[in-house]
Amino acid sequence: VELVESGGASLQAGGSLTLSCAITTPRTDIKCFGWFRQVPGKEREEAVATIDSEGSASYAHFVAGRATISKDDVQNILYLQLNGLKSEDTARYICAAGYDPVYCYRRERVNFWGKGTQVTVSP
């Protein structure tokens, strides 16, 4: 599975954006997709948001109420909409996929990673 992200941008606090992740060669054994983020010099955080094969979504506390994860199963694209952006949201956002439908919010349960797209939020 290849994951190719796009949509990263530089914008001011309070703004919104939608990230996209094109999923090539989709597979039925992939049960969970998600978005992670990483700041240079820091460990990759637990998932920002995940969505399982049933469409059930979950969010990290730091984006709860500001993020929406969705997946277009026809075009095989994963999305992450972020609203009310804060400077602390600045990071490289990385698309992920895994076989584990329950614990895929954990870095160690991810089986496939994209290369990421940069989001920079200025105060």
XYZ file of C-alpha atoms in Angstrom:
123
model
C 0.000 0.000 0.000
C 1.394 3.359 -0.982
C 0.092 6.455 0.768
C 0.613 9.860 -0.811
C -0.351 12.946 1.154
C -1.174 16.409 -0.108
C -2.824 19.579 1.091
C -0.257 20.869 3.541
C 0.042 24.637 3.750
C 1.251 27.633 5.693
C -1.571 29.618 7.222
C -2.545 31.748 10.174
C -4.054 30.601 13.430
C -7.785 30.188 13.278
C -7.758 28.974 9.719
C -8.839 25.639 8.277
C -7.481 23.148 5.822
C -8.137 19.680 4.461
C -5.380 17.150 4.005
C -5.699 14.326 1.497
C -4.050 10.924 1.311
C -4.272 8.933 -1.913
C -4.325 5.202 -1.193
C -2.825 3.212 -4.034
C -3.411 -0.512 -4.420
C -6.147 -0.695 -1.759
C -6.352 -3.955 0.129
C -9.212 -5.518 2.050
C -6.928 -6.628 4.892
C -6.226 -3.007 5.812
C -8.683 -2.323 8.624
C -7.678 1.104 9.802
C -6.402 4.377 8.402
C -5.181 7.359 10.294
C -3.263 10.590 10.471
C -0.252 11.114 12.699
C 1.917 14.154 13.086
C 5.526 14.813 13.877
C 7.564 17.859 14.771
C 11.304 17.821 13.978
C 13.303 16.712 16.970
C 10.315 15.121 18.651
C 8.840 11.665 18.607
C 5.900 10.980 16.362
C 2.789 11.461 18.438
C -0.042 9.014 18.770
C -2.649 9.310 16.042
C -4.340 12.633 15.446
C -7.335 10.733 14.093
C -8.191 7.242 12.890
C -11.023 5.634 10.983
C -11.707 1.926 10.775
C -13.237 -0.164 7.994
C -16.697 0.351 9.510
C -16.314 4.102 9.313
C -15.906 4.601 13.032
C -13.664 7.571 13.787
C -11.657 8.537 16.829
C -9.654 11.642 17.650
C -6.817 12.682 19.898
C -7.845 14.988 22.716
C -5.812 17.865 21.298
C -7.915 18.004 18.115
C -11.269 16.884 19.487
C -13.985 19.126 18.125
C -11.637 20.640 15.545
C -10.925 17.685 13.284
C -12.888 15.427 10.978
C -11.444 12.304 9.396
C -13.217 10.724 6.447
C -12.550 8.276 3.661
C -13.835 8.119 0.123
C -14.009 4.401 -0.606
C -14.700 4.962 -4.308
C -11.695 7.155 -5.008
C -9.626 5.631 -2.184
C -8.733 8.915 -0.579
C -8.400 9.597 3.129
C -9.106 13.118 4.347
C -8.405 15.092 7.461
C -10.155 18.410 7.928
C -8.714 20.673 10.589
C -10.482 23.784 11.846
C -9.499 26.436 14.326
C -5.838 25.797 13.689
C -3.373 26.688 16.425
C 0.351 27.312 16.236
C 0.887 24.073 18.161
C -0.708 22.207 15.256
C 2.420 22.961 13.246
C 3.850 19.597 12.219
C 4.338 17.180 9.388
C 1.099 15.233 9.011
C 1.574 11.640 7.996
C -0.968 9.232 6.583
C -0.948 5.694 7.972
C -2.618 2.339 7.409
C -2.708 -0.841 9.421
C -4.132 -4.314 9.764
C -5.174 -3.769 13.389
C -8.696 -2.322 13.601
C -8.472 -1.606 17.319
C -5.034 -0.274 18.193
C -4.000 1.449 14.977
C -3.800 4.756 16.856
C -0.544 3.434 18.262
C 2.569 4.026 16.193
C 3.783 0.453 16.653
C 0.574 -0.963 15.158
C 0.896 0.943 11.901
C 1.997 -1.168 8.935
C 2.270 1.472 6.210
C 3.347 5.114 6.357
C 3.216 7.944 3.892
C 5.944 10.564 3.679
C 3.839 13.358 5.069
C 2.756 16.870 4.227
C 3.806 19.968 6.152
C 1.339 22.168 7.990
C 2.670 25.407 9.419
C 0.448 27.645 11.514
C 1.598 31.125 12.423
C 0.190 32.958 15.456
